[in-house]
XYZ file of C-alpha atoms in Angstrom:
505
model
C -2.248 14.124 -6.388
C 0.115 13.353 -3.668
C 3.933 14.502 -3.550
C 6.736 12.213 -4.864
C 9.487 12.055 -2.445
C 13.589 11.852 -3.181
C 15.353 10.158 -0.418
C 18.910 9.623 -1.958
C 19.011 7.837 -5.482
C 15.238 6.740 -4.115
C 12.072 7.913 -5.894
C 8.865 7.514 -5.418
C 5.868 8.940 -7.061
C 2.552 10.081 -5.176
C 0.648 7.108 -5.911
C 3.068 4.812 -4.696
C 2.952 6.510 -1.382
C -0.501 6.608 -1.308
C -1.402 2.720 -2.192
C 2.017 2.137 0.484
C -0.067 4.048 3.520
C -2.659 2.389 2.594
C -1.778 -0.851 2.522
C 0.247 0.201 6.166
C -2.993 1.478 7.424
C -4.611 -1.938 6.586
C -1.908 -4.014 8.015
C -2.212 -2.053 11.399
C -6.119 -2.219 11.216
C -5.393 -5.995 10.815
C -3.347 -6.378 13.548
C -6.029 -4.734 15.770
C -5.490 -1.237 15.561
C -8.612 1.169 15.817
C -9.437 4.850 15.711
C -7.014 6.938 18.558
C -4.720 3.911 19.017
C -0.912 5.077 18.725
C 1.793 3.185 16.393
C 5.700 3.829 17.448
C 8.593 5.335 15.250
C 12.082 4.754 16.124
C 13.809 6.014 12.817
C 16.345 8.216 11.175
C 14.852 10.030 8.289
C 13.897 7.361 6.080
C 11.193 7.143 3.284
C 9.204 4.994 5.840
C 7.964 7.376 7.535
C 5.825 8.803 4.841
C 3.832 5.372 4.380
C 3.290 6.191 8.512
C 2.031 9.672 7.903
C -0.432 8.437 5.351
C -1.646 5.266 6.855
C -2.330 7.329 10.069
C -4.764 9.932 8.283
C -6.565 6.779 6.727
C -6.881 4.519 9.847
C -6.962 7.281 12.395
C -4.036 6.437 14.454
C -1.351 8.619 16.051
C 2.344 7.738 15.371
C 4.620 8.800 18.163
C 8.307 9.830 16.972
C 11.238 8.697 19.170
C 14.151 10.108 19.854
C 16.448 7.676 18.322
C 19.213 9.241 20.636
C 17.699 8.379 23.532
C 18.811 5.411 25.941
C 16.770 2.897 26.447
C 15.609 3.647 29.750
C 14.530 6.760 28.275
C 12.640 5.297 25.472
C 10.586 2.554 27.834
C 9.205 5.586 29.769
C 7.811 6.855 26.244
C 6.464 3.206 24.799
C 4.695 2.216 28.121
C 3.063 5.711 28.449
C 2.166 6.280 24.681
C 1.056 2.379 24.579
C 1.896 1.560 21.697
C 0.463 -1.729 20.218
C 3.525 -1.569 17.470
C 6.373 -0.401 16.734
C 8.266 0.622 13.343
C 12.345 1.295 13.223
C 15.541 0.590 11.637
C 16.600 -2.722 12.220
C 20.246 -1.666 14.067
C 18.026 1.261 16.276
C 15.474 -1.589 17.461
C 18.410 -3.778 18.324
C 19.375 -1.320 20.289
C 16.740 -0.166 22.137
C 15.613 -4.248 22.535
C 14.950 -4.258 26.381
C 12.544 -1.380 25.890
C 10.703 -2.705 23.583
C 6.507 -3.746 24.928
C 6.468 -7.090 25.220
C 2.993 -7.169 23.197
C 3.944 -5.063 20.742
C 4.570 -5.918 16.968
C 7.642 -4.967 15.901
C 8.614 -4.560 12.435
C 12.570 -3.674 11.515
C 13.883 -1.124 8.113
C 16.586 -2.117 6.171
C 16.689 -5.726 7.284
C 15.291 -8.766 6.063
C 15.359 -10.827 9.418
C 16.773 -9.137 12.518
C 17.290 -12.160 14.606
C 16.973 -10.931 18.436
C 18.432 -13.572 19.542
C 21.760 -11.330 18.595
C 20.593 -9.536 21.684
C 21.716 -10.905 24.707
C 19.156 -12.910 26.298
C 16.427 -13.202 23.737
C 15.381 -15.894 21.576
C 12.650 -13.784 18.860
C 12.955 -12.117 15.485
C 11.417 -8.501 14.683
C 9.856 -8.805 11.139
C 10.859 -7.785 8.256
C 9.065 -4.553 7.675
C 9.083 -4.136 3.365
C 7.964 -8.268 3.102
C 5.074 -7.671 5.855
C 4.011 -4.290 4.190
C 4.282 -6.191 0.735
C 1.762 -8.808 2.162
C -0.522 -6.660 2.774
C -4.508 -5.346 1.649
C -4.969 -2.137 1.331
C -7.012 -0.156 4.578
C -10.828 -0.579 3.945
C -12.334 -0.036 7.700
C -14.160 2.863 8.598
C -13.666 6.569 7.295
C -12.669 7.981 10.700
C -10.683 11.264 11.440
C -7.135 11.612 10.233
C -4.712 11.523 13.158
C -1.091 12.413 12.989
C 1.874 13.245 14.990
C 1.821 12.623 19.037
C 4.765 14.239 19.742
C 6.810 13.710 23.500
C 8.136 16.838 24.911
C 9.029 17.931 28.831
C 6.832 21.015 28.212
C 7.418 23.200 31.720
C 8.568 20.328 33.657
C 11.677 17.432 32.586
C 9.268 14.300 32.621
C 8.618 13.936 29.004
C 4.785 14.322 28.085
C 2.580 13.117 25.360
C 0.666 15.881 23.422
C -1.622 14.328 21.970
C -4.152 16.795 19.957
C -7.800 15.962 19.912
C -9.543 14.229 16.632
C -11.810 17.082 14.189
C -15.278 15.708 13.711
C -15.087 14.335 9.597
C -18.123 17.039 9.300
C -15.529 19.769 10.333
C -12.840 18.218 8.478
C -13.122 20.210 5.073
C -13.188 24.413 6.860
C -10.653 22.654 9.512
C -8.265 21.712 7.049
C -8.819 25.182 4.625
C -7.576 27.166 8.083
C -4.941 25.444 9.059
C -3.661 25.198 5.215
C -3.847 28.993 4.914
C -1.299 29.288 7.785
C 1.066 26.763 7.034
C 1.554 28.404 3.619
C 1.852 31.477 5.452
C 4.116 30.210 8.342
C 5.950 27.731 6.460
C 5.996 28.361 2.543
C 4.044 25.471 1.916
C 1.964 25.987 -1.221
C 0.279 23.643 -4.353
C 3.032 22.158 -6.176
C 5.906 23.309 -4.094
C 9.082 21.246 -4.014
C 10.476 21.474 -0.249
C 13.829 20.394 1.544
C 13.399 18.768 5.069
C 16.836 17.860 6.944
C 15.898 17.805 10.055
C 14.637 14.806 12.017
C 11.546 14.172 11.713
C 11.011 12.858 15.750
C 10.496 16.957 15.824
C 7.150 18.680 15.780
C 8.083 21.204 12.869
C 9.817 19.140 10.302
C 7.403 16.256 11.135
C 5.211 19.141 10.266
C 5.624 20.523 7.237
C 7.180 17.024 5.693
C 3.266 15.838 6.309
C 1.739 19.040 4.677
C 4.071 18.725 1.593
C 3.250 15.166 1.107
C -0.225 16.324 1.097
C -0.206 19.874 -1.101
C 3.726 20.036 -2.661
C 5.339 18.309 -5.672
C 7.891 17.107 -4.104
C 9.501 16.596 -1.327
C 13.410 15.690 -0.888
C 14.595 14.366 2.107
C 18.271 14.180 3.410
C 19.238 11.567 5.811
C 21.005 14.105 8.298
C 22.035 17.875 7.709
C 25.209 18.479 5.412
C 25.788 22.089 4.504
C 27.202 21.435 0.782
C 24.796 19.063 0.174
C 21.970 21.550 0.764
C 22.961 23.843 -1.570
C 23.286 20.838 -4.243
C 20.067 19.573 -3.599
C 18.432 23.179 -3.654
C 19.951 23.310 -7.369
C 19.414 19.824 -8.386
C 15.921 20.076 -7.552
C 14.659 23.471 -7.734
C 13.999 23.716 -4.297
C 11.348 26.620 -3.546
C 10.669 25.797 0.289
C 13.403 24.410 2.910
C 13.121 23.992 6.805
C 16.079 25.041 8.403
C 17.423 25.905 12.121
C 19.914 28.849 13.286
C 22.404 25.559 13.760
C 22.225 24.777 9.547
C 22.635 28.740 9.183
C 26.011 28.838 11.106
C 27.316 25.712 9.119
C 25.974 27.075 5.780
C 27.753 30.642 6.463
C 31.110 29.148 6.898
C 31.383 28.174 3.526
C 33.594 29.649 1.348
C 32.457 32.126 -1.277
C 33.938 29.293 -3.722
C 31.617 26.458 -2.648
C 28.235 29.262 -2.706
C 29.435 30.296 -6.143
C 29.251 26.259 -7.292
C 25.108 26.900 -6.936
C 22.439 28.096 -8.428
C 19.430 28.301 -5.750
C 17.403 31.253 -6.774
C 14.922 28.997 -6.917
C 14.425 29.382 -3.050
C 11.712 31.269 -2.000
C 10.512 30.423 1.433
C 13.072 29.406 4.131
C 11.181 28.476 7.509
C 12.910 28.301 10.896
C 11.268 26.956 14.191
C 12.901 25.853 18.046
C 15.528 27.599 18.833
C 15.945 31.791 18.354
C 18.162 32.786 16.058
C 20.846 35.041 16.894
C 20.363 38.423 14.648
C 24.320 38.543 13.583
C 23.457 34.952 12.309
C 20.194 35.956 10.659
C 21.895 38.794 8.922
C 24.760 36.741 7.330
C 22.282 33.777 6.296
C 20.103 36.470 4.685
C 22.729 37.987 3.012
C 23.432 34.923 1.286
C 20.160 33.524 0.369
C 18.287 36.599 0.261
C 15.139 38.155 2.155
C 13.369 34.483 2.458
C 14.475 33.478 5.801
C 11.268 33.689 8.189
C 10.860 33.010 11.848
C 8.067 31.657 14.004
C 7.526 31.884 17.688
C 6.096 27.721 18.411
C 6.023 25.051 20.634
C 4.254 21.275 20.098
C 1.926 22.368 22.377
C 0.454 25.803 21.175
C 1.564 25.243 17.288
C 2.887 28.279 15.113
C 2.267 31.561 16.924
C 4.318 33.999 15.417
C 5.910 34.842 12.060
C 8.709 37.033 11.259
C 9.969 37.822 7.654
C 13.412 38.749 6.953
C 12.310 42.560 6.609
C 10.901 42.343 9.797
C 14.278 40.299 11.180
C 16.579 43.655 9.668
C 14.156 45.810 10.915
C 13.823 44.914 14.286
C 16.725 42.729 15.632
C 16.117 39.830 17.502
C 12.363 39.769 16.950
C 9.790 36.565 16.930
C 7.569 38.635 14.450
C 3.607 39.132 15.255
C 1.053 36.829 15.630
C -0.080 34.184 12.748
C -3.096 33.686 11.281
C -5.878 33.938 14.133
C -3.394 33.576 16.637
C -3.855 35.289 20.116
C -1.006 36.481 22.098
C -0.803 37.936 25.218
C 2.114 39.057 27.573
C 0.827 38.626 31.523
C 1.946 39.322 34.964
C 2.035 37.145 38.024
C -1.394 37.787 38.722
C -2.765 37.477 34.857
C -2.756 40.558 33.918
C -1.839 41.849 30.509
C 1.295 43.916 30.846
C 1.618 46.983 28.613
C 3.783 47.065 25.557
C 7.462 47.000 26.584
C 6.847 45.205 29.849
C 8.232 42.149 30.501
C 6.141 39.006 31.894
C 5.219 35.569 30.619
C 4.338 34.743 27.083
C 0.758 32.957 26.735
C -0.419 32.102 22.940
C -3.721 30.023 21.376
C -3.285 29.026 17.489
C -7.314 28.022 16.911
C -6.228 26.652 13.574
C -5.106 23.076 15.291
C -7.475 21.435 17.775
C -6.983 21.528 21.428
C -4.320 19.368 22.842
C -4.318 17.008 25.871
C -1.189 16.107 27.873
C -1.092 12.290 27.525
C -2.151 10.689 31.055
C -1.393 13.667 32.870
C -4.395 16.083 32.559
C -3.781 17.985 35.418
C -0.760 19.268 33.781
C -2.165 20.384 30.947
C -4.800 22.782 33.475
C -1.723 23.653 35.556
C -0.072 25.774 32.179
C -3.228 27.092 31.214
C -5.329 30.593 31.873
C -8.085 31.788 30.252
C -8.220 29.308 26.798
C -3.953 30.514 26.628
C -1.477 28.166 27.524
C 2.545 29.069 28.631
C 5.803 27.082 28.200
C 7.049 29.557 31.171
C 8.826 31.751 28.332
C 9.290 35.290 29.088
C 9.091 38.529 26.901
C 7.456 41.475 25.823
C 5.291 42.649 22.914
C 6.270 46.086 21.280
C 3.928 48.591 20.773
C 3.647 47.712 17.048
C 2.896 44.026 18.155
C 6.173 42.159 17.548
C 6.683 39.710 20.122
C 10.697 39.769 22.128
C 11.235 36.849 23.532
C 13.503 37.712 26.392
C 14.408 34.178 28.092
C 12.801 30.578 28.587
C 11.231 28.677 31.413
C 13.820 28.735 34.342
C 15.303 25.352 33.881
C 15.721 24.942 30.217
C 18.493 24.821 28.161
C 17.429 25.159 24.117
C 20.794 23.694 22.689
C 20.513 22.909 18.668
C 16.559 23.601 18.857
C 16.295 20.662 21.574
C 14.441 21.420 25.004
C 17.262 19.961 27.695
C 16.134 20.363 30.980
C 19.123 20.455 33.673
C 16.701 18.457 36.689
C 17.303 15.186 34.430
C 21.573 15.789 34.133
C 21.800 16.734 37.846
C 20.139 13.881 39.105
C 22.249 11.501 36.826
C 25.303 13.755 38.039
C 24.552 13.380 41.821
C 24.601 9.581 41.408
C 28.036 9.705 40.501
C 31.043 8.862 42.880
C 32.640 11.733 44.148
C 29.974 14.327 43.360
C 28.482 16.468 46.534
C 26.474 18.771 44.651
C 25.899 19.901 41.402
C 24.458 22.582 39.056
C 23.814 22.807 34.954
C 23.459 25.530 33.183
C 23.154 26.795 29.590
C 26.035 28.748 27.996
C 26.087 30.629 24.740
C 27.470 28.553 21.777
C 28.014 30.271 18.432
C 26.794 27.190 16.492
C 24.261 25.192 18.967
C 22.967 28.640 20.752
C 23.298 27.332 24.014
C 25.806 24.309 25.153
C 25.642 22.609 28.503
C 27.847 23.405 31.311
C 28.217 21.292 34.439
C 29.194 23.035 37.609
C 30.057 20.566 40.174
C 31.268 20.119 43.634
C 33.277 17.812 44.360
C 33.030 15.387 47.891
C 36.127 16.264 50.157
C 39.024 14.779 48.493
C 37.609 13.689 45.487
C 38.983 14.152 42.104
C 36.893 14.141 39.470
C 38.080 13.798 35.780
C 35.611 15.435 32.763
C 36.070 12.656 30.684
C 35.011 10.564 33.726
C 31.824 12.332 34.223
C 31.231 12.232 30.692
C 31.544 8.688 30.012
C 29.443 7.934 33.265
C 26.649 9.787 32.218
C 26.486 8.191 28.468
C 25.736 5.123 30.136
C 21.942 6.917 31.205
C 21.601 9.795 29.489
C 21.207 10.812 25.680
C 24.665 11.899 23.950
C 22.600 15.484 23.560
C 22.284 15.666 27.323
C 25.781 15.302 28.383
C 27.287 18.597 29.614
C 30.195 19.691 26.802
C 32.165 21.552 29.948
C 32.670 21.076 33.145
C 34.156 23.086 36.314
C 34.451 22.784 40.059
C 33.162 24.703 43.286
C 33.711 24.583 46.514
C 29.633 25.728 47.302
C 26.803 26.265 44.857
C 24.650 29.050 45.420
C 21.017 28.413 46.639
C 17.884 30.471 46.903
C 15.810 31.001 50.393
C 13.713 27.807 49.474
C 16.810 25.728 49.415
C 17.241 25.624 45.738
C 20.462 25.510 43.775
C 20.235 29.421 42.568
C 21.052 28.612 38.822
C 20.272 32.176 37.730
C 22.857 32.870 39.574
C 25.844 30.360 38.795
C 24.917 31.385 35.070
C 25.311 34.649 35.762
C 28.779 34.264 37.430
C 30.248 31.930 34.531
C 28.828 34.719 32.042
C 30.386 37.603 34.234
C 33.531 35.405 34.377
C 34.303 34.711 30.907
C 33.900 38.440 30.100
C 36.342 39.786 32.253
């Protein structure tokens, strides 16, 4: 029997989810939807999208999460290269996000009954009403095909964002396909039978997209919060005798700056299985969180690409400081050189990884891209680190570029170009800075044009107008020259190294 799910004062039991995927999968098979075709997301966590993860494994069709945050020039790059034929949101985001909407798309709007779009300017339509549609509709009887799911969007080793879109399992592979990658999702994320899990996080990410799909499947229940609040997770860990939550470093620092009085208000001994993907967490944060919930904080070494590599338990967290843990499952892991060689334990090079417990993945469109990060059946985000001799994988730093700010891959190509387009700006450089709640925070170096002033606030504004709220630089200074390597590159190793040298002394 399928999970219930607790959104709120919401409830509803397995079978209502069920016969409500079902009767999604149907509608979208109706509207002409077939096997490997991709539906669109745009919502906040919302009970919707469990009816999407269940109508996709019965009809066969991806759903591709967006980043609600995102502008809408941002999110018409994603529709038009995803194609989707529809499109799911909440009726306010889809307003929104109207102009990058595909013209021959369905569009179906949460939380409203009518969304007239003629409220947006130059429009005469209406999106649908999504719960009267859904209620209209028969329940999915096409062909038994192989269940899809998530087709996640992520810049991967470069800032255009790319499609990963994983291939289907043949239905006679289904059944020993499914037992492996079960057995390391309990192991990697705590899912078991019966479980009752906690998912804050949005679900447009891989991992809590993840394991809110698995728990629907295998769990009890499964309570989901609208966004993060620190309190509130500790209520809801009581209320419901939580036994599995996904959480990030960022929910640890909140959490640990509660008083003693507000922890004392709850009883969660229920917890036993904590799991933490995206962004490494700082071992003087992983110590206090631990010390507070106890030794069921784990840690995995992932991306969307190459799925959950690593696992480290809190033991092995105490132990060894600043560890990803060892490899998963059947994971393989190897630590190469420039020239592909495996470098000895200790030695620094580029992290390469395989989970075979998901199916091979595809970059949407863009093939050659998906060669260009791969060597010998391994693939590479460009992270580097080292494996000790006992086989725990360091993770040292990440591809060049990126910034991992609140688990979220920000690469600084994106901001600079948006940056340079601005009056008054010569050149420019962003870098990641250490944040004691986010990990890293963005920093803007810039250099001003010969007498321009340029105001923070400015820049700021400017670049809300095209770019994400995430993706906006927190701090800014001046230069009078940027750095630049031999090739003519801004050197950002280097201005991140001089802000860092800077602010210690």
């Amino acid at each position: 029997m399928a999970a219930a799910l607790h959104f709120g004062d919401l409830v509803r039991d397995g079978d209502t989810l069920l016969g409500r995927g079902r009767r999604l999968a149907g509608g979208l098979y109706r509207l002409g939807l077939r096997e490997g075709d991709v539906v669109a997301v745009l919502l906040r966590n919302d009970p919707v999208y469990a009816d999407v993860i269940h109508a996709c494994r019965a009809a066969g069709i991806y759903y591709c999460t967006l980043n609600w945050h995102f502008t809408p020039a941002e999110l018409e790059f994603i529709l038009a290269d995803c194609g989707a034929r529809v499109v799911i949101g909440h009726a306010d985001l889809l307003q929104a996000a109207f102009s990058a909407l595909p013209a021959d798309a369905d569009v179906f709007a949460v939380n409203a009954q009518i969304v007239a779009a003629a409220d947006a300017p130059g429009t005469d339509t209406a999106f649908a009403d999504y719960e009267t549609w859904l209620a209209s509709q028969e329940p999915y009887d096409g062909p038994v095909v192989a269940p899809r799911g998530h087709m996640a969007y992520t810049s991967g080793t470069t800032g255009r964002p790319k499609g990963v879109r994983r291939a289907a399992v043949p239905l006679d592979e289904q059944q020993a396909h499914q037992a492996g990658l079960r057995e390391l999702v309990r192991a990697v994320y705590g899912v078991e039978d019966g479980c009752r899990a906690l998912v804050s996080a949005p679900l447009y990410h891989s991992a809590p997209a993840s394991i809110a799909s698995n728990v629907l499947l295998y769990g009890e229940r499964l309570v989901l919060m609208e966004r993060f609040d620190a309190e509130q997770t500790l209520a809801l860990i009581e209320r419901h005798r939580i036994d599995v939550a996904y959480l990030t470093p960022t929910m640890y620092v909140r959490m640990t700056r509660l008083s003693d009085a507000v922890w004392n208000r709850y009883d969660v001994s229920s917890l036993r299985f904590v799991a933490s993907t995206g962004a490494p967490c700082p071992p003087d944060v992983k110590r206090a969180i631990v010390e507070r919930l106890g030794p069921v904080i784990h840690e995995t070494y992932a991306s969307t690409e190459a799925g959950l590599i690593t696992l480290a338990s809190s033991a092995d967290a105490l132990a060894r400081p600043g560890t990803a843990g060892r490899p998963a499952g059947s994971a393989v892991l190897r630590v190469l050189d420039a020239d592909g060689r495996e470098r000895a334990p200790g030695e620094i090079g580029t992290i390469y990884a395989r989970q075979p417990a998901y199916a091979d993945f595809t970059y949407h469109n863009l093939p050659d891209a998906r060669r260009a990060i791969e060597r010998d059946g391994l693939v590479t985000l460009g992270d580097v680190g080292y494996v000790d001799a006992d086989g725990y994988l360091f993770v040292c730093d990440r591809s060049a570029d990126m910034v991992l700010s609140g688990g979220v891959n920000i690469y600084p190509a994106e901001i600079e170009h948006a940056l340079l387009r601005l009056r008054g700006v010569h050149d420019c450089a962003v870098v990641g800075l250490p944040d004691p709640e986010y990990g890293e925070r963005l920093h803007a170096v810039v250099q001003p044009e010969p007498g321009a002033v340029l105001e923070t606030a400015a820049m700021q504004s400017a670049l809300r107008e095209v770019l994400a709220g995430f993706k906006v630089p927190r701090t800014f200074s001046t230069t009078d020259a940027l750095p630049r390597d031999d090739n003519g590159k801004v050197a950002r190793a280097r201005v991140r190294a001089e802000l860092l040298n800077a602010a210690a002394s």
